[in-house]
Tab-separated table of C-alpha atoms in Angstrom:
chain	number	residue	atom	x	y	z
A	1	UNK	CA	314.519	130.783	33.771
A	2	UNK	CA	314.009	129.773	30.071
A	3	UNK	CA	314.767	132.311	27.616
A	4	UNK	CA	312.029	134.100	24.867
A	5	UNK	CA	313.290	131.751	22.357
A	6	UNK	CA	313.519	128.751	24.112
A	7	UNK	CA	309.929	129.184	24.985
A	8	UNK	CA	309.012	129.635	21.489
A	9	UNK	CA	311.200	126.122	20.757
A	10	UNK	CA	309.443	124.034	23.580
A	11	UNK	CA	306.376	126.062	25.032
A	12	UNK	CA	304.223	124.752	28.169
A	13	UNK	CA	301.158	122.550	27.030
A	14	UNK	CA	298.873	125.981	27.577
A	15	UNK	CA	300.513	127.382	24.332
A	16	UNK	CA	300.397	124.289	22.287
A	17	UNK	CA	297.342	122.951	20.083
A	18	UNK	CA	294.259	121.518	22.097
A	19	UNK	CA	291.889	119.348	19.114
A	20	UNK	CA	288.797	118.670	19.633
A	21	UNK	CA	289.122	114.773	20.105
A	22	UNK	CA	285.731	112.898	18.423
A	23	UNK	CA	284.279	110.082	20.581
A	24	UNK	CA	282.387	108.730	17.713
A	25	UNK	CA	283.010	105.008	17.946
A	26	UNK	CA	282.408	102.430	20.937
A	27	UNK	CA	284.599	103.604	23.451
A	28	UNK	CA	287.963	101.414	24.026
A	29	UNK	CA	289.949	102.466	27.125
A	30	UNK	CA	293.176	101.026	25.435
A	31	UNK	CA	292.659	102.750	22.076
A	32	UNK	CA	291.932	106.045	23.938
A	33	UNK	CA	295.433	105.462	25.882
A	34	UNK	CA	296.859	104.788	22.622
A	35	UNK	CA	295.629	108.053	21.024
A	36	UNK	CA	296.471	110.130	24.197
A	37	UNK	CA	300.505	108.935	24.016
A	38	UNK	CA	300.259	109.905	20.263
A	39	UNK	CA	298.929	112.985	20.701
A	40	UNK	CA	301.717	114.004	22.972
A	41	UNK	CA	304.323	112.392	20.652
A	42	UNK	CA	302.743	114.967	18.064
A	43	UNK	CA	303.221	118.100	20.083
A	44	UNK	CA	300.061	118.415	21.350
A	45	UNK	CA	299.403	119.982	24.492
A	46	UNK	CA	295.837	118.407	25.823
A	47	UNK	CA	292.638	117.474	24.061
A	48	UNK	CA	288.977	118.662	24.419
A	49	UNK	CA	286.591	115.096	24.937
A	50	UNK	CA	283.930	115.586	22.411
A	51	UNK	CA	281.035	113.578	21.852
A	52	UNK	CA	280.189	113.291	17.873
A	53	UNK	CA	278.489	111.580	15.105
A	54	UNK	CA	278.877	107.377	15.816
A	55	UNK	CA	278.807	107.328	19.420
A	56	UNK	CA	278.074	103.826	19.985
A	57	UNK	CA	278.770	104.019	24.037
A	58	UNK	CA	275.881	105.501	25.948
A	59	UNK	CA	276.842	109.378	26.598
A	60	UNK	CA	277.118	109.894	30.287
A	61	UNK	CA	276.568	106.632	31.137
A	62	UNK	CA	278.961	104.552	33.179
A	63	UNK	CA	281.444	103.490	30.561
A	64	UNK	CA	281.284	106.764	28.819
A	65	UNK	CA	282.581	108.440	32.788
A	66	UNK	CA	285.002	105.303	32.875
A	67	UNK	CA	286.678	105.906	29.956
A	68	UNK	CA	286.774	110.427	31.274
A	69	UNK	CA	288.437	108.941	34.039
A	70	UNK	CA	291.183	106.901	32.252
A	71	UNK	CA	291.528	109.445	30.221
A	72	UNK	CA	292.044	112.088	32.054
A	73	UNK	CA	294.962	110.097	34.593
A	74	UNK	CA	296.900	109.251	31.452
A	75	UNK	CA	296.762	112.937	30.363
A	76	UNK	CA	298.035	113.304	34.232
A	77	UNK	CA	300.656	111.522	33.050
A	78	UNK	CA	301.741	112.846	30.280
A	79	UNK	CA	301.599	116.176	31.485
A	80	UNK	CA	298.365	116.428	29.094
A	81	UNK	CA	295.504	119.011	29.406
A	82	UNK	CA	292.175	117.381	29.376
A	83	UNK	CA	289.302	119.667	28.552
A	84	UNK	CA	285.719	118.486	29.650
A	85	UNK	CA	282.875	119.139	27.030
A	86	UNK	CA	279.758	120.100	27.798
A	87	UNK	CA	277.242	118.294	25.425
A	88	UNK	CA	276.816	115.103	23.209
A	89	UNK	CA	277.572	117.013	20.147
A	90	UNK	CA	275.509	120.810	20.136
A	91	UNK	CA	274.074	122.337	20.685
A	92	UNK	CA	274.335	122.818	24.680
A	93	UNK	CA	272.134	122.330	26.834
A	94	UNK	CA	270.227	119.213	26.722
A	95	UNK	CA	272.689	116.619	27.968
A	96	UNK	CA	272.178	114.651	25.052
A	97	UNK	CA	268.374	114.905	25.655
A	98	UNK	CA	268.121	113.872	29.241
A	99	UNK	CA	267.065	117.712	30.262
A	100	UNK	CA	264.786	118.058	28.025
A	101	UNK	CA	263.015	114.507	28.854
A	102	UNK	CA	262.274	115.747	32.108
A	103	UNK	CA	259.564	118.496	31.787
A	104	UNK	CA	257.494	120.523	29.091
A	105	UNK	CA	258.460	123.567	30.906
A	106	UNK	CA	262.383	122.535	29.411
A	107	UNK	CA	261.670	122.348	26.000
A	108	UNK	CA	262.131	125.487	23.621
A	109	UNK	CA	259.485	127.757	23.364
A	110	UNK	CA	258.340	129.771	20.114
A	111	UNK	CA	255.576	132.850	20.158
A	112	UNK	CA	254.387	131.596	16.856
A	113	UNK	CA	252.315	133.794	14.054
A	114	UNK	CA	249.115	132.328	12.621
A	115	UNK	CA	246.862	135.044	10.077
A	116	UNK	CA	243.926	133.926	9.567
A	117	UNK	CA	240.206	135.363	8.354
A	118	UNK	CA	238.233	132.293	10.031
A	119	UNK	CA	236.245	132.956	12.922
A	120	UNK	CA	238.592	133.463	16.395
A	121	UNK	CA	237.945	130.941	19.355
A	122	UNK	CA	239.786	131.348	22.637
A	123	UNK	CA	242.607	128.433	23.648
A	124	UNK	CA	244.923	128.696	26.234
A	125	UNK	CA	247.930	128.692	24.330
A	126	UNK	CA	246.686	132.312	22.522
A	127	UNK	CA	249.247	134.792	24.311
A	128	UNK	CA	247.818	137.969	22.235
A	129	UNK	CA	245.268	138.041	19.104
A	130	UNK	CA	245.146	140.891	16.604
A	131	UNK	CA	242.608	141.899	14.138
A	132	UNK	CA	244.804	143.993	11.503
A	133	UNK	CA	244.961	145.151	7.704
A	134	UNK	CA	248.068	144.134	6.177
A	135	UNK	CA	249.646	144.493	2.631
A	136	UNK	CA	252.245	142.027	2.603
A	137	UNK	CA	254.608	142.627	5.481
A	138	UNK	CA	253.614	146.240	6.255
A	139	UNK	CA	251.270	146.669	9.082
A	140	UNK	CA	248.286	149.123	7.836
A	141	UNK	CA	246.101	148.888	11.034
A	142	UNK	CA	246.192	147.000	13.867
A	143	UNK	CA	243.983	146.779	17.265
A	144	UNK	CA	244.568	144.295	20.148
A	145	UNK	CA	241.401	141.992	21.117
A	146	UNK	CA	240.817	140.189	24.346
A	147	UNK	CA	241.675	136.200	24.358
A	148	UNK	CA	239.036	135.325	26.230
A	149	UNK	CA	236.056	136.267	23.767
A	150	UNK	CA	235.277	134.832	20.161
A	151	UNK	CA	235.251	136.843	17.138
A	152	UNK	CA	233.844	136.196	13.398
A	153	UNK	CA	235.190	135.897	10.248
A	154	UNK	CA	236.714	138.372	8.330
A	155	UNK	CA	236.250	139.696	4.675
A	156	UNK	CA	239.128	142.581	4.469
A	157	UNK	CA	240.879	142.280	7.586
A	158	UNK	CA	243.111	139.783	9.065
A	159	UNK	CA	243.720	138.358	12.827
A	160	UNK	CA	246.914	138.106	13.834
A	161	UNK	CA	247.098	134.943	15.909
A	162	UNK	CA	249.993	134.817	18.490
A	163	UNK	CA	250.771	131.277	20.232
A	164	UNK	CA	253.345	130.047	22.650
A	165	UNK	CA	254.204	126.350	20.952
A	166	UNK	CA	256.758	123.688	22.844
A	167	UNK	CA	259.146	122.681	20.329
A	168	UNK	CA	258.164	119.276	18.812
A	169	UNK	CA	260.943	116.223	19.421
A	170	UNK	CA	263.961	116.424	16.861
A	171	UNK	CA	266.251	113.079	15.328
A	172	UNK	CA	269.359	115.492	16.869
A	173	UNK	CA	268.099	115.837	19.833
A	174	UNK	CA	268.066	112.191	20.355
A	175	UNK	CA	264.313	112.369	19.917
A	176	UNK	CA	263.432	115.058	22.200
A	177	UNK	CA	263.216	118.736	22.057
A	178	UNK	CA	265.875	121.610	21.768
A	179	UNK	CA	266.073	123.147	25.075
A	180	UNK	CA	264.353	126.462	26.609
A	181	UNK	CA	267.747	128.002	27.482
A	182	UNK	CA	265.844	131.192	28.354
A	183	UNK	CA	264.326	129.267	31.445
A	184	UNK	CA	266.739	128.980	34.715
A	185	UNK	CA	265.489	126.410	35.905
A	186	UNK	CA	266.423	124.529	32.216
A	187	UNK	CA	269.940	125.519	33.314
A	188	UNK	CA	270.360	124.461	36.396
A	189	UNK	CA	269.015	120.532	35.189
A	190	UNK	CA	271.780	121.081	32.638
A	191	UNK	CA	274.148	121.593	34.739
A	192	UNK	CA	273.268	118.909	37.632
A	193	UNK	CA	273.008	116.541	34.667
A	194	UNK	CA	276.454	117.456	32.919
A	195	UNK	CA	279.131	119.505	35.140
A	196	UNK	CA	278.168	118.080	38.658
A	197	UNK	CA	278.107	114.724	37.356
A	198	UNK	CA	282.039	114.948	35.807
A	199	UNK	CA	282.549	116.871	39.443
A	200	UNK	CA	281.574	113.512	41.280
A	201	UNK	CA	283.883	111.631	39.015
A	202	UNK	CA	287.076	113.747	38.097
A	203	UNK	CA	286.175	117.335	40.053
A	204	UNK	CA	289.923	116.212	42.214
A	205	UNK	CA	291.385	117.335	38.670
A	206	UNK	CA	289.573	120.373	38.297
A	207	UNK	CA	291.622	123.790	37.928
A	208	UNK	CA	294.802	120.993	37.411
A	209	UNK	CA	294.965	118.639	34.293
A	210	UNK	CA	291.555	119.684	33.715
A	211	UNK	CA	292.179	124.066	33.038
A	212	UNK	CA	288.094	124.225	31.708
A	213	UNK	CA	285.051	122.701	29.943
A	214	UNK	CA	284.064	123.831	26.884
A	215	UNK	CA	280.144	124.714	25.652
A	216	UNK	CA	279.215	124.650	22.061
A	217	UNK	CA	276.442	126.780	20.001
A	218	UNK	CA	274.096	127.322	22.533
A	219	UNK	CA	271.490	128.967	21.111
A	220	UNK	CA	267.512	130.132	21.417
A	221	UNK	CA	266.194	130.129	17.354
A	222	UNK	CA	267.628	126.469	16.549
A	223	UNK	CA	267.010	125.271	13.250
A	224	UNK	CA	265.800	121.845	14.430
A	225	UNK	CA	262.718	123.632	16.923
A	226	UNK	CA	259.825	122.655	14.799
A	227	UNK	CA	255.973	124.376	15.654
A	228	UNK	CA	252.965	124.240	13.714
A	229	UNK	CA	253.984	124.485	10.060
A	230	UNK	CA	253.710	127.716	8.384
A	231	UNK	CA	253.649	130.070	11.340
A	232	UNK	CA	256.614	132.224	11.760
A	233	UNK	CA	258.188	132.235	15.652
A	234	UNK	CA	260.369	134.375	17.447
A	235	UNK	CA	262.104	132.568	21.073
A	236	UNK	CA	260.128	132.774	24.027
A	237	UNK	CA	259.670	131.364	27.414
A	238	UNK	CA	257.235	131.288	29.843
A	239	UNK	CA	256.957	133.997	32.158
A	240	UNK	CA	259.021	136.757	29.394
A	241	UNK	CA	256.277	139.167	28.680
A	242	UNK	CA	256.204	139.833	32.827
A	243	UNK	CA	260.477	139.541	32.835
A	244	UNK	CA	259.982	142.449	29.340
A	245	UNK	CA	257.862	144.572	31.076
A	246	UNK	CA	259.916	144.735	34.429
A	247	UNK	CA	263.031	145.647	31.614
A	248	UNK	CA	261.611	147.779	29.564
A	249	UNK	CA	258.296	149.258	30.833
A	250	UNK	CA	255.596	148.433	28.745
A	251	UNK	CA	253.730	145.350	27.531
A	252	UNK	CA	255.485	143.527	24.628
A	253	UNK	CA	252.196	141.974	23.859
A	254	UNK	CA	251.346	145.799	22.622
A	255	UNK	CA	253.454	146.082	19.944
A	256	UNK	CA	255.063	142.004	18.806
A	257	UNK	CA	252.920	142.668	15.290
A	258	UNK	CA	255.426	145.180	15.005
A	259	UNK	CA	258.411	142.951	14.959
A	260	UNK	CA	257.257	140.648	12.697
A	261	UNK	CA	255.594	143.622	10.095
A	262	UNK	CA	257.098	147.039	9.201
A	263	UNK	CA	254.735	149.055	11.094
A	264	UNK	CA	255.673	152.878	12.744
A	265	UNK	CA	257.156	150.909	15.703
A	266	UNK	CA	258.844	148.045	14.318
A	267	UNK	CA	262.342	149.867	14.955
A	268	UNK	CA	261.808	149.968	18.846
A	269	UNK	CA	259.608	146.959	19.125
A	270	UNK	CA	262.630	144.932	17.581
A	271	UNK	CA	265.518	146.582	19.316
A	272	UNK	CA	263.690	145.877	22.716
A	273	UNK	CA	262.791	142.950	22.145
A	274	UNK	CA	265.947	141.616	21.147
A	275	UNK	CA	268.054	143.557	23.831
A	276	UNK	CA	265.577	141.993	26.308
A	277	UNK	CA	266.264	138.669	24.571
A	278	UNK	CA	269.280	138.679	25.136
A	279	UNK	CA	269.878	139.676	28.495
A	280	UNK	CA	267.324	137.095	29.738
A	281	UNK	CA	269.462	134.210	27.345
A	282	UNK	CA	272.480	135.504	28.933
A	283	UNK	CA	271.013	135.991	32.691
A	284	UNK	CA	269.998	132.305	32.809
A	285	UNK	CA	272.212	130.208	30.428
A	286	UNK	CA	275.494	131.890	30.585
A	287	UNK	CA	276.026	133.586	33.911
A	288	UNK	CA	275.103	130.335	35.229
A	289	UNK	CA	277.703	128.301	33.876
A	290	UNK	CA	280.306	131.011	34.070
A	291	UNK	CA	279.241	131.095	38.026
A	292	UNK	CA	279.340	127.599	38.383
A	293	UNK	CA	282.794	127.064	36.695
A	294	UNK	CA	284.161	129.544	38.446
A	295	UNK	CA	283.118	128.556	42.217
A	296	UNK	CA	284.419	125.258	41.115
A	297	UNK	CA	288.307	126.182	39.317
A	298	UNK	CA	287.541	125.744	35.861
A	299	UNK	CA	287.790	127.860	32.929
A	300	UNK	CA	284.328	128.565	31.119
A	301	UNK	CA	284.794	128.743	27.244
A	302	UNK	CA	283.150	127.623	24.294
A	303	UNK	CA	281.455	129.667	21.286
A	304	UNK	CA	278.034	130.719	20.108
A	305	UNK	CA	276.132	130.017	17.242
A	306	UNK	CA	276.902	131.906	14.020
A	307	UNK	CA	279.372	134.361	15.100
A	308	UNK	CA	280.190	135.067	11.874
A	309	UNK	CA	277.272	137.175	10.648
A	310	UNK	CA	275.649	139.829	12.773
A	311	UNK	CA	272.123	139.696	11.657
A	312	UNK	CA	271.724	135.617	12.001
A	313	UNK	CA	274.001	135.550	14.974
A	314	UNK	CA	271.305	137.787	16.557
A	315	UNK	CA	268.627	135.955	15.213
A	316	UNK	CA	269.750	132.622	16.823
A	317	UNK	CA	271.354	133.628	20.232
């Protein structure tokens, strides 16, 4: 048995520092050996495989799981951890835009704001319209209209349009949309895209060399979700007003002018709607791939967005 201080002099590779290792290049199995043995030479007690900026090889593709393989025996043989990373780059959950190719229902969602004094005409993307009297962002008056008729224009009052938008295609998502994290089923493609894929290639080395897998900034209000310009958004999903009225008891659609104006109920309106949020964000994204990491040996980690400030961590996840 080694003593305290011989611990301290040579400690296992689970006490020693872990970088995150940037694939941003064409991958070269003998380069990637190279860095692995240096590395180890350096102190370094395993690596976390992390797509970045300059990724020439195709992410996920065949060489990209060749070169997880390769790397992952010579950590094997250097008595090397070798963390798994969830994403090509970050945010998680789009598996470098594969997910997110596959269905509408996948992309983000926003419950966008439109006011407006034209005339109202129903569209089936109008979750809730409003006609109101606001003085900048305090809510004077406000009544809730039926979608389903059409209303004139207005001289003193406003409507207050609300819209569920799909997130337009983003350059960082590799030219498709930021992920609906709040849907399960968004998940679950994540996850048969990403963690049952490096399963089928290197699960034998799961709970071994490989301790975890690692998921970066997953989030709900990302910067790069574009709607119709000028309208303000909150996250949403399909099927959340039903999931916030199960939570909490009474129809969001009631009261949402309250969370985006000071109004008499803005206090409650926002605290339930962001507590609601936020279980439903952590109901489908998170216990999913704690769940699955855990039925399969590996340690879940990673971090969310922002953690640094309250009020914009909140905002975003």
């Amino acid at each position: 048995m080694k003593t305290l201080r011989e611990r301290f002099e040579n400690p296992a590779r689970e006490y020693r520092s872990m970088p995150f290792w940037g694939w941003n290049d064409e991958l070269d199995p003998k380069e990637m050996a190279s860095q692995i043995e240096s590395m180890k030479s350096h102190g370094m007690g395993g690596f976390f495989m992390h797509s970045r900026e300059g990724l020439e090889t195709a992410y996920m593709g065949p060489e990209w799981m060749e070169c997880v393989k390769i790397c992952v025996q010579k950590a094997k043989e250097e008595g090397l951890s070798a963390w798994l990373y969830d994403e090509d780059r970050w945010p998680s959950g789009t598996a470098g835009g594969q997910v997110t190719a596959e269905s509408e229902d996948f992309r983000a969602k926003g419950l966008t704001l439109e006011i407006s004094q034209r005339s109202f005409y129903p569209e089936p993307s109008v979750q809730a319209v409003f006609k109101a009297r606001i003085d900048g962002m305090n809510l004077l008056e406000c009544e809730r209209l039926r979608i389903t008729e059409t209303y004139p224009a207005l001289c003193e009052e406003v409507y207050l349009i609300f819209r569920m938008e799909t997130a337009a295609p983003s350059a960082w998502f590799n030219n498709e949309s930021p992920p609906d994290n709040l849907n399960p089923a968004t998940v679950q493609c994540f996850i048969q895209k990403t963690h049952e894929k490096y399963k089928s290639a290197v699960g034998q080395e799961f709970g071994k060399t490989i301790p975890g897998i690692f998921t970066d900034e997953p989030g709900l209000h990302d910067r790069n979700c574009h709607f119709t310009d000028y309208r303000g958004w909150l996250p949403w999903t399909r099927g959340f007003a039903e999931y916030f009225s199960e939570k909490r008891g009474y129809d969001i659609l009631d009261t949402v002018p309250h969370i985006f104006f000071h109004g008499a109920f803005s206090s409650k309106a926002r605290h339930d709607y962001w507590r609601t949020i936020t279980e439903r964000f952590s109901e489908a994204f998170t216990r999913q791939l704690y769940t699955w990491c855990e039925r399969n040996g590996l340690s879940s980690t990673g971090h969310f967005l922002w953690e640094g400030n309250l009020g914009v961590a909140t905002r975003v996840c």
